[in-house]
Amino acid sequence: MLNNKDLLSINELSESEIISIINNANSYYHDNKITSKKKVLNNFTQINLFFENSTRTQVSFEIAGTLLGANVVNFPFNNSSQSKGETLLDLAATLNSMNPDILVIRHPDSGAVQLISEKVDCPVVNAGDGNHEHPTQALLDILTIKKRIGRIDNLKIAICGDIAHSRVARSNIFCHKKLGNKIRVIGPKTLIPKDIDKLGVQVFYNMIEGLRDVDVVMVLRLQKERMDGGYFSSEREYFHLYGLDDRKMRYAKPSAIIMHPGPMNRGIEIDGDLADNLDKSVITMQVEAGLAIRMSVLELLLKKKIENVKNYHIN
Amino acid sequence: MSKITTLINAILIDPKSLTQTNGSITIEEGLIQRINGPAKGNIIDCRKYCLAPGIIDLGVHICEPGERHKESFKSASMAAAAGGVTSIVTFPNTIPVIDNPELLEFFMKRARESSKVRIWPTAAITKKVEGKEISELSFLQDAGAVAFTNGLKSIQNPKIFLRALNYASSLDSLFIGNCEDYYFSEGVSATSSAFATKMGLSSTPKEAELMGLERDFLLADLSEVNYHAAQITTKKSFLKIKELKSLGKKITAGTSIHHLLFDETDIKNYRTFFKLRPPLRSSSDKLFLLQNIKDSTLDTISSFHLPQDEESKRLPYEKAAFGAIGLQTLLPACLKLVNDKIIDLPHLFRKISLNPAKILNIKSGILEEGYFADLVLFDPDKPLLIDRFNLLSKAKNTPFDGYQLFGEVLKTFVRGKEIYKSRNINDT
């Protein structure tokens, strides 16, 4: 069970809540396949509301809900009321009247998911809000680390690339701080937001120095669509300085793993061959873990309701 | 008709002599006729409440013409009167922008018809505040403009800016600048900091204010125009003003009460009523300004009243409009500084009344015989719980909603006429 009604940010989760989400997610792995034996969300309605283009996360939430037995509705954004001028909060009120059991929302503005959550009765999962947070991504990264390295504490983690525009970076920083891991951020100064060291991370502008002896290398996607120009000079120079390749990877621990939230820009932030090297790259495992984490989050946020339904049937 | 009123038994707050003494004021024909003279005419017992010159709020947005659903002269004037503000200095950022004399005449006609408090308009120094072509400054001055500004935006092109300032200077007029650098302030909702980083907000370095100030001042100095930097909100730009003043440069400066009482952490979980321009600063900047507010570096404290309707604020933080209303809460908010022993009442009224009057060259803001009887009678200790829906402005975007402030305006006089009376006082 989670303390809050919604999952809006990692920051509002306690360490034990993080652990319980991870453990619950782990319980969906059966013979290395993710399944749910009980359809705990049977007759529940889940609405996915993605104001920003997404395929992976949206599909992941859709499958997660479906595996748990929920009726999943993808709100058709492109021809939705947004183009008719309806405000965000009116839309929230409309959806609320349809009595969904859970809403999964992605929005291009920081804080927008929270704004909607304040106006609806059901739990809301933040599937990414602006540059703010993407909590399920951080949780699935933890689960992947747990499965691959065997522990989620006492780790040195490097997050590389476009930190400024990355909600994945923020959620991971907050998450690993809670777990007591050491976090480094690596990138050009233009993509490192001000005073990030005050959030308890070490900043490196030189990738080789930053990668020295780390256990986990997280490579971020260069969010070209979020940039209004002038953050770096060219993609080839970016790859030379901050693209993860064999040469730079040698400075990390020999056992170090490579993570990427996807979708990848091969040859810009990561070398294509390295991304495919399954000895190091856990990128496909991350996608799988994403499914388990999202199932876990959906179940735990609806735990009380699930139990009420159960008791109703028993009585 | 010469109606005489004497306000007796008051504590007179005199921002000129910086005293606070028992006394009386006799008003005749709209002027302060006598201080501490014999009680004549209609006598009002002030019961030892404070009597001070009315507040002159420098830099108010009244949304007329164009957006009367947000604020009108009538609603703004009621809010001002209830807040002890007797003079409002308006910004020209209306729809359309006040950049020609015909529009300003219409504006002043509306003001005369609907406002109980005095309206002192500023006009746009460039057409449509676009920073490209100089407005008809002389005609605007004749139509009543007390100062020129480029609204909340700085002028990008220094060549045009210098020309505009030179032109204004030749008319011996005042320029009020919002100096934050144009490019840095565009589309930004927070000050760069660990807080903005944590919240994932688009941000701008606080140095943007100093940058703009230094540039704008250099141009103002070249042109020898009277220059007032409207909103100084960081330690660095405060120190710059202090340095310029110590060098004897012709500059005055002010700040906003919201930047003295709030900092970026008040934004908390994306509370859009705290989205201001310039954006709220760090707690260390706020504390520095507070510790030094009594100093003469910052001449004025204003509300920078900017009404926004619910639709403009009930949006994701990045998309929401900036600005806060403040006419009615300016005095109670400033009295918090007095209650916290940061400043005393006479010094406070220097910054909210006497200095704005001096800067604008208005015969008000002072308790002296022969000056306009623009006065406020208030109880500085009365607890006041702010409920935004009880404020008189049409728009309700106050950051003080739910805050416990102190201070109640009992009566407000403009040119000797009582324009506001609290329900909690009777004259028997």
PDB file of C-alpha atoms in Angstrom, chain B residues 161-283:
ATOM      1  CA  PHE B 161      16.579  52.930 -26.275  1.00  0.00           C
ATOM      2  CA  LEU B 162      19.152  55.718 -26.018  1.00  0.00           C
ATOM      3  CA  ARG B 163      17.280  57.834 -28.540  1.00  0.00           C
ATOM      4  CA  ALA B 164      14.017  57.352 -26.668  1.00  0.00           C
ATOM      5  CA  LEU B 165      15.668  58.276 -23.369  1.00  0.00           C
ATOM      6  CA  ASN B 166      17.310  61.332 -24.920  1.00  0.00           C
ATOM      7  CA  TYR B 167      13.955  62.420 -26.274  1.00  0.00           C
ATOM      8  CA  ALA B 168      12.332  61.909 -22.867  1.00  0.00           C
ATOM      9  CA  SER B 169      15.214  63.715 -21.223  1.00  0.00           C
ATOM     10  CA  SER B 170      14.712  66.768 -23.398  1.00  0.00           C
ATOM     11  CA  LEU B 171      11.161  66.914 -22.018  1.00  0.00           C
ATOM     12  CA  ASP B 172      12.585  66.596 -18.475  1.00  0.00           C
ATOM     13  CA  SER B 173      10.456  63.534 -17.907  1.00  0.00           C
ATOM     14  CA  LEU B 174      10.856  60.481 -15.728  1.00  0.00           C
ATOM     15  CA  PHE B 175      11.573  57.020 -17.136  1.00  0.00           C
ATOM     16  CA  ILE B 176      10.506  53.997 -15.105  1.00  0.00           C
ATOM     17  CA  GLY B 177      12.428  50.894 -16.084  1.00  0.00           C
ATOM     18  CA  ASN B 178      11.792  47.224 -15.511  1.00  0.00           C
ATOM     19  CA  CYS B 179      15.336  46.348 -16.179  1.00  0.00           C
ATOM     20  CA  GLU B 180      15.546  42.559 -16.300  1.00  0.00           C
ATOM     21  CA  ASP B 181      17.334  41.639 -19.517  1.00  0.00           C
ATOM     22  CA  TYR B 182      14.874  41.192 -22.374  1.00  0.00           C
ATOM     23  CA  TYR B 183      16.106  37.877 -23.717  1.00  0.00           C
ATOM     24  CA  PHE B 184      16.718  36.316 -20.339  1.00  0.00           C
ATOM     25  CA  SER B 185      13.253  37.209 -19.101  1.00  0.00           C
ATOM     26  CA  GLU B 186      11.358  35.925 -22.141  1.00  0.00           C
ATOM     27  CA  GLY B 187       9.081  32.999 -21.369  1.00  0.00           C
ATOM     28  CA  VAL B 188      10.772  32.125 -18.121  1.00  0.00           C
ATOM     29  CA  SER B 189       8.974  31.185 -14.946  1.00  0.00           C
ATOM     30  CA  ALA B 190      11.604  30.870 -12.212  1.00  0.00           C
ATOM     31  CA  THR B 191      15.019  32.013 -11.055  1.00  0.00           C
ATOM     32  CA  SER B 192      17.822  29.541 -11.793  1.00  0.00           C
ATOM     33  CA  SER B 193      18.536  27.668  -8.573  1.00  0.00           C
ATOM     34  CA  ALA B 194      18.464  24.260  -6.934  1.00  0.00           C
ATOM     35  CA  PHE B 195      14.729  24.799  -6.432  1.00  0.00           C
ATOM     36  CA  ALA B 196      14.030  25.445 -10.135  1.00  0.00           C
ATOM     37  CA  THR B 197      16.278  22.503 -11.014  1.00  0.00           C
ATOM     38  CA  LYS B 198      14.404  20.204  -8.657  1.00  0.00           C
ATOM     39  CA  MET B 199      11.019  21.328  -9.977  1.00  0.00           C
ATOM     40  CA  GLY B 200      12.113  21.165 -13.615  1.00  0.00           C
ATOM     41  CA  LEU B 201      11.113  24.786 -14.303  1.00  0.00           C
ATOM     42  CA  SER B 202      12.472  26.958 -17.092  1.00  0.00           C
ATOM     43  CA  SER B 203      14.607  29.520 -15.372  1.00  0.00           C
ATOM     44  CA  THR B 204      16.810  32.531 -15.821  1.00  0.00           C
ATOM     45  CA  PRO B 205      19.852  33.586 -13.788  1.00  0.00           C
ATOM     46  CA  LYS B 206      19.147  36.281 -11.237  1.00  0.00           C
ATOM     47  CA  GLU B 207      22.075  38.180 -12.749  1.00  0.00           C
ATOM     48  CA  ALA B 208      19.711  39.036 -15.640  1.00  0.00           C
ATOM     49  CA  GLU B 209      18.448  41.833 -13.407  1.00  0.00           C
ATOM     50  CA  LEU B 210      21.899  43.286 -12.732  1.00  0.00           C
ATOM     51  CA  MET B 211      22.811  42.969 -16.418  1.00  0.00           C
ATOM     52  CA  GLY B 212      19.729  44.887 -17.465  1.00  0.00           C
ATOM     53  CA  LEU B 213      20.191  47.446 -14.715  1.00  0.00           C
ATOM     54  CA  GLU B 214      23.789  48.155 -15.670  1.00  0.00           C
ATOM     55  CA  ARG B 215      22.937  48.558 -19.334  1.00  0.00           C
ATOM     56  CA  ASP B 216      19.802  50.617 -18.749  1.00  0.00           C
ATOM     57  CA  PHE B 217      21.560  52.838 -16.257  1.00  0.00           C
ATOM     58  CA  LEU B 218      24.454  53.519 -18.641  1.00  0.00           C
ATOM     59  CA  LEU B 219      21.982  54.651 -21.271  1.00  0.00           C
ATOM     60  CA  ALA B 220      19.972  56.661 -18.754  1.00  0.00           C
ATOM     61  CA  ASP B 221      23.152  58.303 -17.524  1.00  0.00           C
ATOM     62  CA  LEU B 222      24.204  59.193 -21.067  1.00  0.00           C
ATOM     63  CA  SER B 223      20.831  60.748 -21.737  1.00  0.00           C
ATOM     64  CA  GLU B 224      20.637  62.390 -18.294  1.00  0.00           C
ATOM     65  CA  VAL B 225      17.002  61.328 -18.013  1.00  0.00           C
ATOM     66  CA  ASN B 226      15.426  60.925 -14.569  1.00  0.00           C
ATOM     67  CA  TYR B 227      15.608  57.164 -14.144  1.00  0.00           C
ATOM     68  CA  HIS B 228      13.682  55.000 -11.700  1.00  0.00           C
ATOM     69  CA  ALA B 229      14.466  51.274 -11.550  1.00  0.00           C
ATOM     70  CA  ALA B 230      11.071  49.918 -10.615  1.00  0.00           C
ATOM     71  CA  GLN B 231      11.818  46.473  -9.251  1.00  0.00           C
ATOM     72  CA  ILE B 232      15.120  45.638  -7.598  1.00  0.00           C
ATOM     73  CA  THR B 233      14.857  42.117  -6.258  1.00  0.00           C
ATOM     74  CA  THR B 234      18.392  40.746  -5.893  1.00  0.00           C
ATOM     75  CA  LYS B 235      21.315  41.488  -3.612  1.00  0.00           C
ATOM     76  CA  LYS B 236      23.645  42.202  -6.518  1.00  0.00           C
ATOM     77  CA  SER B 237      21.417  44.793  -8.140  1.00  0.00           C
ATOM     78  CA  PHE B 238      20.701  46.332  -4.723  1.00  0.00           C
ATOM     79  CA  LEU B 239      24.429  46.797  -4.185  1.00  0.00           C
ATOM     80  CA  LYS B 240      24.723  48.288  -7.666  1.00  0.00           C
ATOM     81  CA  ILE B 241      22.068  50.904  -6.855  1.00  0.00           C
ATOM     82  CA  LYS B 242      23.815  51.642  -3.583  1.00  0.00           C
ATOM     83  CA  GLU B 243      27.107  52.138  -5.409  1.00  0.00           C
ATOM     84  CA  LEU B 244      25.522  54.418  -8.023  1.00  0.00           C
ATOM     85  CA  LYS B 245      23.858  56.487  -5.328  1.00  0.00           C
ATOM     86  CA  SER B 246      27.109  56.799  -3.406  1.00  0.00           C
ATOM     87  CA  LEU B 247      28.686  58.151  -6.593  1.00  0.00           C
ATOM     88  CA  GLY B 248      25.990  60.795  -6.672  1.00  0.00           C
ATOM     89  CA  LYS B 249      24.314  59.413  -9.789  1.00  0.00           C
ATOM     90  CA  LYS B 250      20.784  60.461 -10.663  1.00  0.00           C
ATOM     91  CA  ILE B 251      18.857  57.261  -9.994  1.00  0.00           C
ATOM     92  CA  THR B 252      16.028  56.092  -7.806  1.00  0.00           C
ATOM     93  CA  ALA B 253      14.885  52.546  -7.238  1.00  0.00           C
ATOM     94  CA  GLY B 254      12.097  50.501  -5.788  1.00  0.00           C
ATOM     95  CA  THR B 255      11.070  46.980  -5.025  1.00  0.00           C
ATOM     96  CA  SER B 256       7.916  44.947  -4.765  1.00  0.00           C
ATOM     97  CA  ILE B 257       6.399  43.930  -1.451  1.00  0.00           C
ATOM     98  CA  HIS B 258       5.940  40.412  -2.800  1.00  0.00           C
ATOM     99  CA  HIS B 259       9.669  40.018  -3.332  1.00  0.00           C
ATOM    100  CA  LEU B 260      10.268  41.181   0.230  1.00  0.00           C
ATOM    101  CA  LEU B 261       7.896  38.677   1.779  1.00  0.00           C
ATOM    102  CA  PHE B 262       8.109  35.654  -0.514  1.00  0.00           C
ATOM    103  CA  ASP B 263      10.875  33.647  -2.096  1.00  0.00           C
ATOM    104  CA  GLU B 264      11.003  30.899  -4.701  1.00  0.00           C
ATOM    105  CA  THR B 265      10.267  28.151  -2.168  1.00  0.00           C
ATOM    106  CA  ASP B 266       6.795  29.660  -1.696  1.00  0.00           C
ATOM    107  CA  ILE B 267       6.012  28.394  -5.194  1.00  0.00           C
ATOM    108  CA  LYS B 268       5.985  24.974  -3.513  1.00  0.00           C
ATOM    109  CA  ASN B 269       4.093  22.572  -5.743  1.00  0.00           C
ATOM    110  CA  TYR B 270       3.628  24.893  -8.700  1.00  0.00           C
ATOM    111  CA  ARG B 271       1.379  27.495  -7.066  1.00  0.00           C
ATOM    112  CA  THR B 272       0.726  29.863  -9.947  1.00  0.00           C
ATOM    113  CA  PHE B 273      -0.293  32.806  -7.738  1.00  0.00           C
ATOM    114  CA  PHE B 274       3.417  32.981  -6.917  1.00  0.00           C
ATOM    115  CA  LYS B 275       4.424  33.268 -10.548  1.00  0.00           C
ATOM    116  CA  LEU B 276       5.617  36.859 -10.761  1.00  0.00           C
ATOM    117  CA  ARG B 277       7.804  38.954 -12.994  1.00  0.00           C
ATOM    118  CA  PRO B 278      10.642  39.117 -12.182  1.00  0.00           C
ATOM    119  CA  PRO B 279      10.314  35.608 -10.768  1.00  0.00           C
ATOM    120  CA  LEU B 280      10.617  35.140  -7.003  1.00  0.00           C
ATOM    121  CA  ARG B 281      14.230  34.926  -5.862  1.00  0.00           C
ATOM    122  CA  SER B 282      16.167  32.817  -3.384  1.00  0.00           C
ATOM    123  CA  SER B 283      15.562  33.150   0.338  1.00  0.00           C
TER     124      SER B 283
END
